[in-house]
Amino acid sequence: GAGVSQSPRYKVTKRGQDVALRCDPISGHVSLYWYRQALGQGPEFLTYFNYEAQQDKSGLPNDRFSAERPEGSISTLTIQRTEQRDSAMYRCASSLFGAGANVLTFGAGSRLTVL
Amino acid sequence: AQTVTQSQPEMSVQEAETVTLSCTYDTSESDYYLFWYKQPPSRQMILVIRQEAYKQQNATENRFSVNFQKAAKSFSLKISDSQLGDAAMYFCAYRSQNYGGSQGNLIFGKGTKLSVKP
């Protein structure tokens, strides 16, 4: 697509429920990134993929968080047994392959509220 | 590990005036990229400007320019002729030159909230 698409835009869930956040990157973008942004803070890296391979998951806060990108395009970030501290904006970004000058284009984000 | 520091949580500028937002970073790498992103109230993340560390010339995009001081590890953003639409959070970010591993992602500062007074 023309931009990075994320869904849902807003998600309200009860503590203990599982949530799945979806990211559809720009067509042709090999690299896909997940970030979490708390209110008043900068985005914090969670994980990223090149094609379908998860290159780095060091930013995932604990084993309740997981991500996949099975066909190298759409990615899903899953949070199991949500807790109130998981409430944040979850942002996806994509870029042409790898690091360097390639610009990350961000989606509008998915705002998660855990009650 | 690389870090990015924005020491000004909030800044204010009069419309049509010039303002400079500060950013410092820490790295042991010699090749890297630096970025400024804008986040308006809509909370989109919009790239403002990009600087390659190997280039001595400061990047410029219309009213936005940077002062890149590699030895001092400083990367400030200057906004000239400020407009009401410039009001936003501004994030400075670092990215390694290297491919693969954990060095592919952006490392962000905590941001500076810019207000523009009419």
Coordinates of N, CA and C in Angstrom, one line a residue:
Chain A
G1 N 0.8 -1.2 0.0 CA 0.0 0.0 0.0 C 0.8 1.2 0.0
A2 N 0.2 2.4 0.0 CA 0.9 3.7 -0.1 C 1.6 4.0 1.2
G3 N 1.1 3.6 2.3 CA 1.7 3.9 3.6 C 1.7 2.6 4.5
V4 N 2.2 2.8 5.7 CA 2.1 1.7 6.7 C 0.8 1.7 7.4
S5 N 0.1 0.6 7.3 CA -1.3 0.5 7.8 C -1.3 -0.3 9.1
Q6 N -1.9 0.2 10.2 CA -2.0 -0.5 11.4 C -3.4 -0.6 11.8
S7 N -3.7 -1.8 12.4 CA -5.1 -2.0 12.9 C -5.0 -2.9 14.2
P8 N -5.9 -2.7 15.1 CA -6.9 -1.6 15.1 C -6.2 -0.3 15.5
R9 N -6.8 0.9 15.3 CA -6.3 2.1 15.7 C -6.4 2.3 17.2
Y10 N -7.5 1.8 17.8 CA -7.7 1.9 19.2 C -8.2 0.5 19.7
K11 N -7.6 0.1 20.8 CA -8.1 -1.2 21.4 C -8.1 -1.0 22.9
V12 N -9.3 -1.3 23.4 CA -9.5 -1.3 24.9 C -9.8 -2.7 25.3
T13 N -9.1 -3.2 26.3 CA -9.2 -4.6 26.7 C -9.1 -4.7 28.2
K14 N -9.6 -5.8 28.7 CA -9.5 -6.0 30.2 C -8.2 -6.7 30.5
R15 N -7.8 -6.4 31.6 CA -6.5 -7.1 32.1 C -6.7 -8.6 32.0
G16 N -5.7 -9.3 31.5 CA -5.7 -10.7 31.4 C -6.1 -11.2 30.0
Q17 N -6.6 -10.3 29.2 CA -7.0 -10.7 27.8 C -5.8 -10.7 26.9
D18 N -5.8 -11.4 25.8 CA -4.8 -11.4 24.8 C -5.2 -10.4 23.7
V19 N -4.2 -9.7 23.2 CA -4.5 -8.8 22.1 C -3.5 -9.0 20.9
A20 N -4.0 -8.8 19.7 CA -3.2 -8.9 18.5 C -3.2 -7.6 17.7
L21 N -2.1 -7.0 17.5 CA -2.0 -5.8 16.7 C -1.3 -6.1 15.4
R22 N -1.9 -5.5 14.3 CA -1.5 -5.9 13.0 C -0.8 -4.7 12.3
C23 N 0.2 -5.1 11.5 CA 0.9 -4.0 10.7 C 1.0 -4.5 9.3
D24 N 0.6 -3.7 8.3 CA 0.8 -3.9 6.9 C 1.8 -2.9 6.4
P25 N 3.0 -3.3 6.0 CA 4.0 -2.3 5.7 C 3.8 -1.8 4.2
I26 N 4.7 -0.9 3.9 CA 4.7 -0.4 2.5 C 5.1 -1.5 1.6
S27 N 4.5 -1.6 0.5 CA 4.8 -2.7 -0.5 C 6.3 -2.5 -0.9
G28 N 7.0 -3.7 -0.8 CA 8.4 -3.6 -1.2 C 9.4 -3.4 -0.1
H29 N 8.8 -3.0 1.0 CA 9.7 -2.7 2.2 C 10.0 -4.1 2.9
V30 N 11.3 -4.3 2.9 CA 11.8 -5.6 3.5 C 11.8 -5.6 5.0
S31 N 12.2 -4.5 5.6 CA 12.4 -4.4 7.0 C 11.1 -3.8 7.7
L32 N 10.8 -4.5 8.8 CA 9.6 -4.0 9.6 C 10.0 -4.0 11.0
Y33 N 9.5 -2.9 11.7 CA 9.9 -2.6 13.1 C 8.7 -2.4 13.9
W34 N 8.8 -2.8 15.2 CA 7.8 -2.5 16.2 C 8.4 -1.7 17.3
Y35 N 7.6 -0.6 17.6 CA 8.0 0.3 18.7 C 6.9 0.4 19.7
R36 N 7.2 0.8 20.9 CA 6.1 1.1 21.9 C 6.4 2.5 22.4
Q37 N 5.4 3.3 22.5 CA 5.6 4.7 22.9 C 4.6 5.0 24.0
A38 N 5.2 5.3 25.2 CA 4.4 5.7 26.3 C 4.1 7.2 26.2
L39 N 3.1 7.7 26.8 CA 2.7 9.1 26.7 C 3.9 10.0 27.2
G40 N 4.3 11.0 26.4 CA 5.3 11.9 26.8 C 6.7 11.4 26.6
Q41 N 6.9 10.2 26.0 CA 8.2 9.6 25.8 C 8.4 9.3 24.4
G42 N 9.7 9.1 24.0 CA 10.0 8.7 22.7 C 9.7 7.2 22.4
P43 N 9.6 6.8 21.2 CA 9.4 5.4 20.8 C 10.5 4.5 21.4
E44 N 10.1 3.4 21.8 CA 11.1 2.4 22.4 C 11.0 1.2 21.5
F45 N 12.2 0.7 21.1 CA 12.3 -0.4 20.2 C 11.8 -1.7 20.8
L46 N 11.1 -2.5 20.1 CA 10.6 -3.8 20.6 C 11.3 -4.9 19.8
T47 N 11.1 -4.9 18.5 CA 11.6 -6.0 17.7 C 11.6 -5.6 16.2
Y48 N 12.4 -6.3 15.4 CA 12.3 -6.0 14.0 C 12.6 -7.2 13.1
F49 N 12.2 -7.2 11.9 CA 12.2 -8.3 10.9 C 12.9 -7.8 9.6
N50 N 13.7 -8.7 9.0 CA 14.0 -8.5 7.6 C 13.4 -9.7 6.9
Y51 N 12.5 -9.4 5.9 CA 11.7 -10.4 5.3 C 10.9 -11.1 6.5
E52 N 10.9 -12.4 6.5 CA 10.1 -13.1 7.6 C 11.0 -13.4 8.8
A53 N 12.3 -13.1 8.7 CA 13.2 -13.5 9.8 C 13.2 -12.4 10.9
Q54 N 13.0 -12.8 12.1 CA 13.1 -11.8 13.2 C 14.5 -11.6 13.6
Q55 N 15.0 -10.4 13.3 CA 16.5 -10.1 13.4 C 16.8 -9.8 14.9
D56 N 15.9 -9.2 15.6 CA 16.3 -8.8 16.9 C 15.0 -8.7 17.7
K57 N 14.9 -9.3 18.8 CA 13.7 -9.2 19.7 C 14.1 -8.8 21.1
S58 N 15.3 -8.1 21.2 CA 15.8 -7.8 22.5 C 15.0 -6.7 23.2
G59 N 14.2 -6.0 22.5 CA 13.3 -5.0 23.1 C 12.0 -5.5 23.7
L60 N 11.6 -6.7 23.4 CA 10.4 -7.2 23.9 C 10.5 -7.3 25.4
P61 N 9.6 -6.7 26.2 CA 9.8 -6.6 27.6 C 9.8 -7.9 28.4
N62 N 9.0 -8.9 27.9 CA 8.9 -10.2 28.6 C 8.3 -11.2 27.7
D63 N 8.1 -12.4 28.1 CA 7.7 -13.5 27.2 C 6.2 -13.4 26.9
R64 N 5.5 -12.4 27.5 CA 4.1 -12.2 27.1 C 4.0 -11.6 25.7
F65 N 5.1 -11.0 25.3 CA 5.1 -10.3 24.0 C 5.7 -11.2 22.9
S66 N 5.1 -11.2 21.8 CA 5.7 -12.0 20.7 C 5.3 -11.3 19.4
A67 N 6.1 -11.6 18.3 CA 5.8 -11.0 17.0 C 6.1 -12.0 16.0
E68 N 5.4 -11.9 14.9 CA 5.7 -12.8 13.7 C 5.4 -12.0 12.4
R69 N 6.0 -12.6 11.4 CA 5.8 -12.0 10.0 C 6.0 -13.2 9.1
P70 N 5.1 -14.1 9.1 CA 5.3 -15.4 8.4 C 5.5 -15.4 6.9
E71 N 5.0 -14.4 6.2 CA 5.2 -14.4 4.8 C 6.1 -13.2 4.4
G72 N 6.7 -12.6 5.3 CA 7.5 -11.4 5.0 C 6.8 -10.2 4.6
S73 N 5.5 -10.1 4.9 CA 4.8 -8.9 4.6 C 4.1 -8.4 5.9
I74 N 2.9 -8.8 6.1 CA 2.1 -8.4 7.3 C 2.7 -9.0 8.5
S75 N 2.7 -8.2 9.6 CA 3.2 -8.6 10.9 C 2.2 -8.5 11.9
T76 N 2.2 -9.4 12.9 CA 1.3 -9.3 14.1 C 2.2 -9.3 15.4
L77 N 1.8 -8.3 16.2 CA 2.4 -8.2 17.5 C 1.3 -8.7 18.5
T78 N 1.7 -9.7 19.3 CA 0.7 -10.3 20.2 C 1.1 -10.1 21.6
I79 N 0.2 -9.7 22.4 CA 0.5 -9.5 23.9 C -0.5 -10.4 24.6
Q80 N 0.0 -11.4 25.3 CA -0.8 -12.3 26.1 C -1.0 -11.8 27.5
R81 N -2.1 -12.2 28.1 CA -2.4 -11.9 29.5 C -2.1 -10.4 29.8
T82 N -2.7 -9.5 29.1 CA -2.4 -8.1 29.2 C -2.4 -7.6 30.6
E83 N -1.6 -6.6 30.9 CA -1.5 -5.9 32.2 C -1.7 -4.4 31.9
Q84 N -2.0 -3.7 33.0 CA -2.3 -2.3 32.8 C -1.0 -1.5 32.3
R85 N 0.1 -2.0 32.7 CA 1.4 -1.4 32.3 C 1.7 -1.5 30.8
D86 N 0.9 -2.4 30.1 CA 1.1 -2.6 28.7 C 0.4 -1.5 27.9
S87 N -0.4 -0.6 28.6 CA -1.1 0.5 27.9 C -0.1 1.4 27.3
A88 N -0.2 1.7 26.0 CA 0.7 2.5 25.3 C 0.3 2.6 23.8
M89 N 1.0 3.4 23.1 CA 0.8 3.4 21.6 C 1.8 2.5 21.0
Y90 N 1.4 1.5 20.2 CA 2.3 0.6 19.6 C 2.4 1.0 18.1
R91 N 3.7 1.3 17.7 CA 3.9 1.8 16.4 C 4.7 0.7 15.5
C92 N 4.3 0.7 14.3 CA 5.0 -0.2 13.3 C 5.6 0.8 12.3
A93 N 6.8 0.4 11.8 CA 7.5 1.1 10.8 C 8.1 0.2 9.8
S94 N 8.3 0.6 8.6 CA 8.9 -0.2 7.6 C 9.9 0.6 6.8
S95 N 10.9 -0.1 6.2 CA 11.9 0.5 5.4 C 12.4 -0.4 4.3
L96 N 13.1 0.1 3.4 CA 13.9 -0.7 2.5 C 14.9 -1.5 3.3
F97 N 15.5 -2.4 2.7 CA 16.3 -3.4 3.5 C 17.3 -2.7 4.5
G98 N 17.3 -3.1 5.7 CA 18.4 -2.9 6.6 C 18.5 -1.5 7.1
A99 N 19.7 -1.2 7.5 CA 20.0 0.0 8.3 C 20.5 1.1 7.3
G100 N 21.3 2.0 7.9 CA 21.8 3.1 7.1 C 20.9 4.2 6.8
A101 N 20.9 4.6 5.6 CA 20.2 5.8 5.2 C 18.7 5.5 5.0
N102 N 18.3 4.3 4.9 CA 17.0 4.0 4.6 C 16.0 4.5 5.6
V103 N 15.1 5.3 5.2 CA 14.2 6.0 6.1 C 13.1 5.0 6.6
L104 N 12.8 5.1 7.9 CA 11.7 4.3 8.5 C 10.5 5.2 8.3
T105 N 9.4 4.6 7.7 CA 8.1 5.2 7.6 C 7.2 4.6 8.6
F106 N 6.6 5.4 9.5 CA 5.8 4.9 10.6 C 4.3 4.9 10.2
G107 N 3.7 3.9 10.8 CA 2.2 3.9 10.7 C 1.6 4.8 11.8
A108 N 0.3 5.0 11.8 CA -0.4 5.9 12.7 C -0.4 5.3 14.1
G109 N -0.1 4.0 14.3 CA -0.1 3.5 15.6 C -1.4 2.8 16.0
S110 N -1.3 1.9 17.0 CA -2.4 1.3 17.6 C -2.3 1.7 19.1
R111 N -3.4 2.4 19.6 CA -3.4 2.8 21.0 C -4.1 1.7 21.8
L112 N -3.3 1.1 22.7 CA -3.8 0.0 23.6 C -4.1 0.6 25.0
T113 N -5.3 0.3 25.4 CA -5.6 0.7 26.8 C -6.1 -0.6 27.5
V114 N -5.4 -0.9 28.6 CA -5.7 -2.1 29.4 C -6.4 -1.7 30.7
L115 N -7.6 -2.1 30.9 CA -8.4 -1.7 32.1 C -8.1 -2.6 33.3
Chain B
A1 N 26.4 0.7 24.2 CA 25.2 1.0 23.5 C 25.0 2.5 23.3
Q2 N 24.3 2.7 22.2 CA 24.1 4.1 21.8 C 23.0 4.7 22.6
T3 N 23.1 6.0 22.9 CA 22.1 6.8 23.6 C 21.9 8.1 23.0
V4 N 20.7 8.6 23.1 CA 20.3 9.9 22.5 C 19.7 10.7 23.6
T5 N 20.2 12.0 23.8 CA 19.7 12.8 24.9 C 19.1 14.1 24.3
Q6 N 17.9 14.5 24.7 CA 17.3 15.8 24.4 C 17.1 16.4 25.7
S7 N 17.8 17.5 26.0 CA 17.8 18.1 27.3 C 16.8 19.1 27.5
Q8 N 16.0 19.4 26.5 CA 15.0 20.5 26.6 C 13.6 19.8 26.5
P9 N 12.9 19.6 27.6 CA 11.6 18.9 27.5 C 10.6 19.8 26.8
E10 N 10.7 21.1 26.9 CA 9.8 22.0 26.3 C 10.5 23.3 25.8
M11 N 10.0 23.8 24.6 CA 10.6 25.0 24.1 C 9.4 25.8 23.5
S12 N 9.6 27.1 23.5 CA 8.5 28.0 22.9 C 9.2 29.0 22.0
V13 N 8.5 29.3 20.9 CA 9.0 30.3 19.9 C 7.8 31.1 19.4
Q14 N 8.1 32.4 19.1 CA 7.2 33.3 18.5 C 7.1 33.0 17.0
E15 N 5.9 33.0 16.5 CA 5.6 32.8 15.1 C 6.6 33.7 14.3
A16 N 7.2 33.2 13.3 CA 8.1 33.9 12.3 C 9.5 34.0 12.9
E17 N 9.7 33.6 14.1 CA 11.1 33.6 14.7 C 11.8 32.3 14.5
T18 N 13.0 32.2 15.0 CA 13.8 31.0 14.8 C 14.1 30.3 16.1
V19 N 14.0 29.0 16.1 CA 14.3 28.3 17.4 C 15.2 27.1 17.1
T20 N 16.0 26.7 18.1 CA 16.9 25.6 17.9 C 16.7 24.6 19.0
L21 N 16.5 23.4 18.6 CA 16.3 22.2 19.5 C 17.6 21.4 19.6
S22 N 18.0 21.1 20.8 CA 19.2 20.4 21.0 C 19.1 18.9 21.1
C23 N 20.2 18.3 20.7 CA 20.3 16.8 20.8 C 21.7 16.4 20.9
T24 N 22.0 15.6 21.8 CA 23.4 15.0 21.9 C 23.2 13.5 21.9
Y25 N 24.3 12.8 21.5 CA 24.2 11.3 21.4 C 25.6 10.8 21.8
D26 N 25.5 9.5 22.2 CA 26.8 8.8 22.6 C 26.9 7.6 21.7
T27 N 28.1 7.4 21.1 CA 28.3 6.2 20.3 C 29.8 6.0 20.1
S28 N 30.2 4.8 19.9 CA 31.6 4.5 19.6 C 31.8 4.3 18.1
E29 N 30.7 4.3 17.4 CA 30.8 4.1 15.9 C 31.2 5.4 15.2
S30 N 31.8 5.2 14.0 CA 32.2 6.4 13.2 C 31.2 6.7 12.1
D31 N 30.5 5.6 11.7 CA 29.5 5.8 10.6 C 28.1 5.6 11.2
Y32 N 27.2 6.5 10.9 CA 25.9 6.4 11.5 C 25.0 7.4 10.8
Y33 N 23.7 7.4 11.1 CA 22.8 8.4 10.6 C 22.0 9.0 11.8
L34 N 21.7 10.2 11.6 CA 20.9 11.0 12.6 C 19.6 11.5 11.9
F35 N 18.6 11.6 12.7 CA 17.3 12.0 12.1 C 16.6 12.9 13.2
W36 N 15.7 13.7 12.6 CA 14.7 14.4 13.4 C 13.4 14.1 12.9
Y37 N 12.5 13.6 13.8 CA 11.1 13.3 13.5 C 10.2 14.3 14.3
K38 N 9.1 14.6 13.6 CA 8.1 15.5 14.2 C 6.9 14.6 14.5
Q39 N 6.3 14.9 15.7 CA 5.1 14.2 16.1 C 4.0 15.3 16.4
P40 N 3.1 15.6 15.5 CA 2.1 16.6 15.8 C 1.1 16.0 16.7
P41 N 0.1 16.8 17.1 CA -1.0 16.3 18.0 C -1.7 15.1 17.5
S42 N -1.7 14.9 16.2 CA -2.3 13.7 15.6 C -1.5 12.4 16.0
R43 N -0.3 12.6 16.5 CA 0.6 11.6 16.9 C 1.2 10.7 15.7
Q44 N 1.1 11.3 14.5 CA 1.8 10.7 13.4 C 3.3 10.9 13.7
M45 N 4.2 10.1 13.1 CA 5.6 10.3 13.1 C 6.1 10.7 11.7
I46 N 6.6 11.9 11.6 CA 6.9 12.5 10.3 C 8.4 12.8 10.3
L47 N 9.1 12.3 9.3 CA 10.5 12.6 9.1 C 10.7 14.0 8.7
V48 N 11.5 14.7 9.5 CA 11.8 16.1 9.2 C 13.1 16.3 8.4
I49 N 14.2 15.6 8.8 CA 15.5 15.8 8.2 C 16.4 14.7 8.6
R50 N 17.4 14.4 7.8 CA 18.3 13.3 8.0 C 19.7 13.8 7.7
Q51 N 20.7 13.2 8.5 CA 22.1 13.6 8.3 C 22.9 12.4 8.3
E52 N 23.8 12.2 7.3 CA 24.8 11.1 7.3 C 26.0 11.6 8.0
A53 N 26.5 10.8 8.9 CA 27.6 11.2 9.7 C 28.9 11.5 8.9
Y54 N 29.0 10.8 7.8 CA 30.3 11.0 7.0 C 30.3 12.2 6.2
K55 N 29.1 12.9 6.1 CA 29.0 14.2 5.4 C 29.3 15.3 6.4
Q56 N 30.2 16.2 6.0 CA 30.5 17.4 6.8 C 29.4 18.5 6.6
Q57 N 28.8 18.5 5.4 CA 27.8 19.5 5.2 C 26.6 19.3 5.9
N58 N 26.1 20.3 6.6 CA 24.8 20.2 7.3 C 23.6 20.0 6.4
A59 N 22.7 19.1 6.8 CA 21.5 18.9 6.0 C 20.5 20.1 6.1
T60 N 19.8 20.3 5.0 CA 18.8 21.4 5.0 C 17.6 21.0 4.3
E61 N 16.4 21.2 4.8 CA 15.2 21.0 4.2 C 14.3 22.2 4.4
N62 N 14.2 23.0 3.4 CA 13.4 24.2 3.4 C 13.7 25.0 4.7
R63 N 12.8 25.2 5.6 CA 13.0 26.0 6.8 C 13.7 25.3 7.9
F64 N 14.0 24.0 7.7 CA 14.7 23.2 8.7 C 16.1 22.9 8.3
S65 N 17.0 23.1 9.3 CA 18.4 22.8 9.0 C 19.0 22.2 10.3
V66 N 20.1 21.6 10.2 CA 20.8 21.0 11.4 C 22.2 21.6 11.5
N67 N 22.6 21.6 12.7 CA 24.0 21.9 13.1 C 24.6 20.6 13.6
F68 N 25.4 19.9 12.8 CA 25.9 18.6 13.1 C 27.4 18.9 13.5
Q69 N 27.7 18.6 14.7 CA 29.1 18.7 15.3 C 29.5 17.3 15.7
K70 N 30.2 16.6 14.8 CA 30.5 15.2 15.0 C 31.4 14.9 16.2
A71 N 32.4 15.8 16.4 CA 33.4 15.6 17.5 C 32.7 15.8 18.8
A72 N 31.7 16.7 18.8 CA 31.0 17.0 20.1 C 29.8 16.1 20.2
K73 N 29.5 15.3 19.2 CA 28.3 14.4 19.2 C 27.1 15.2 19.5
S74 N 26.9 16.2 18.7 CA 25.8 17.1 18.8 C 25.1 17.3 17.5
F75 N 23.7 17.3 17.6 CA 22.9 17.3 16.3 C 21.7 18.2 16.6
S76 N 21.8 19.5 16.5 CA 20.7 20.4 16.8 C 19.9 20.7 15.6
L77 N 18.6 21.0 15.8 CA 17.7 21.3 14.7 C 17.3 22.8 14.8
K78 N 17.4 23.5 13.7 CA 17.0 24.9 13.7 C 15.8 25.0 12.8
I79 N 14.8 25.6 13.3 CA 13.6 25.9 12.5 C 13.5 27.4 12.3
S80 N 13.5 27.8 11.1 CA 13.5 29.3 10.8 C 12.1 29.6 10.4
D81 N 11.7 30.9 10.6 CA 10.4 31.4 10.2 C 9.3 30.5 10.7
S82 N 9.3 30.3 12.1 CA 8.4 29.3 12.7 C 7.0 29.6 12.3
Q83 N 6.2 28.5 12.1 CA 4.8 28.6 11.8 C 4.0 27.8 12.8
L84 N 2.7 28.2 12.9 CA 1.9 27.5 13.9 C 1.8 26.0 13.7
G85 N 1.9 25.6 12.4 CA 1.9 24.2 12.2 C 3.2 23.4 12.6
D86 N 4.2 24.2 13.0 CA 5.4 23.5 13.5 C 5.3 23.0 15.0
A87 N 4.2 23.4 15.6 CA 4.0 23.0 17.0 C 3.8 21.5 17.0
A88 N 4.7 20.9 17.8 CA 4.7 19.4 17.9 C 5.7 18.9 18.8
M89 N 5.8 17.6 19.1 CA 6.9 17.0 19.7 C 8.0 16.7 18.6
Y90 N 9.2 17.0 19.0 CA 10.3 16.7 18.0 C 11.3 15.7 18.7
F91 N 11.5 14.6 17.9 CA 12.4 13.5 18.4 C 13.6 13.4 17.6
C92 N 14.7 13.4 18.3 CA 16.0 13.1 17.7 C 16.3 11.6 17.7
A93 N 16.9 11.1 16.6 CA 17.1 9.6 16.6 C 18.4 9.3 15.9
Y94 N 19.0 8.2 16.4 CA 20.2 7.7 15.9 C 20.0 6.3 15.2
R95 N 20.8 6.1 14.2 CA 20.7 4.8 13.5 C 22.1 4.4 13.1
S96 N 22.5 3.1 13.4 CA 23.8 2.6 13.0 C 23.9 2.5 11.5
Q97 N 25.1 2.6 11.0 CA 25.4 2.3 9.6 C 25.3 0.8 9.3
N98 N 25.5 0.0 10.3 CA 25.7 -1.4 10.0 C 24.4 -2.1 9.7
Y99 N 24.5 -3.1 8.9 CA 23.3 -3.9 8.5 C 23.1 -5.0 9.5
G100 N 21.9 -5.4 9.7 CA 21.6 -6.6 10.5 C 21.7 -6.4 12.0
G101 N 21.3 -7.5 12.7 CA 21.4 -7.5 14.1 C 20.6 -6.4 14.7
S102 N 21.0 -6.0 15.9 CA 20.2 -4.9 16.6 C 20.5 -3.5 16.1
Q103 N 21.4 -3.4 15.2 CA 21.8 -2.1 14.8 C 21.0 -1.6 13.6
G104 N 19.9 -2.3 13.3 CA 19.0 -1.8 12.3 C 18.0 -0.8 12.7
N105 N 17.8 -0.7 14.0 CA 16.7 0.1 14.4 C 17.1 1.5 14.9
L106 N 16.1 2.4 15.0 CA 16.3 3.8 15.5 C 16.3 3.8 17.0
I107 N 17.2 4.6 17.5 CA 17.2 4.9 18.9 C 16.8 6.4 19.1
F108 N 15.7 6.6 19.9 CA 15.1 7.9 20.0 C 15.5 8.5 21.3
G109 N 15.5 9.9 21.3 CA 15.5 10.7 22.5 C 14.1 10.8 23.1
K110 N 14.0 11.5 24.2 CA 12.7 11.6 24.9 C 11.8 12.6 24.3
G111 N 12.4 13.5 23.5 CA 11.6 14.4 22.8 C 11.6 15.8 23.4
T112 N 11.3 16.8 22.5 CA 11.1 18.2 23.0 C 9.8 18.7 22.4
K113 N 9.0 19.2 23.3 CA 7.7 19.7 22.9 C 7.8 21.2 22.5
L114 N 7.6 21.5 21.3 CA 7.7 22.9 20.8 C 6.3 23.5 20.7
S115 N 6.2 24.7 21.3 CA 5.0 25.5 21.2 C 5.3 26.7 20.3
V116 N 4.4 27.1 19.5 CA 4.5 28.3 18.6 C 3.5 29.3 19.0
K117 N 3.9 30.5 19.4 CA 2.9 31.5 19.8 C 2.6 32.4 18.7
P118 N 1.3 32.7 18.5 CA 1.0 33.6 17.4 C 1.3 35.1 17.7

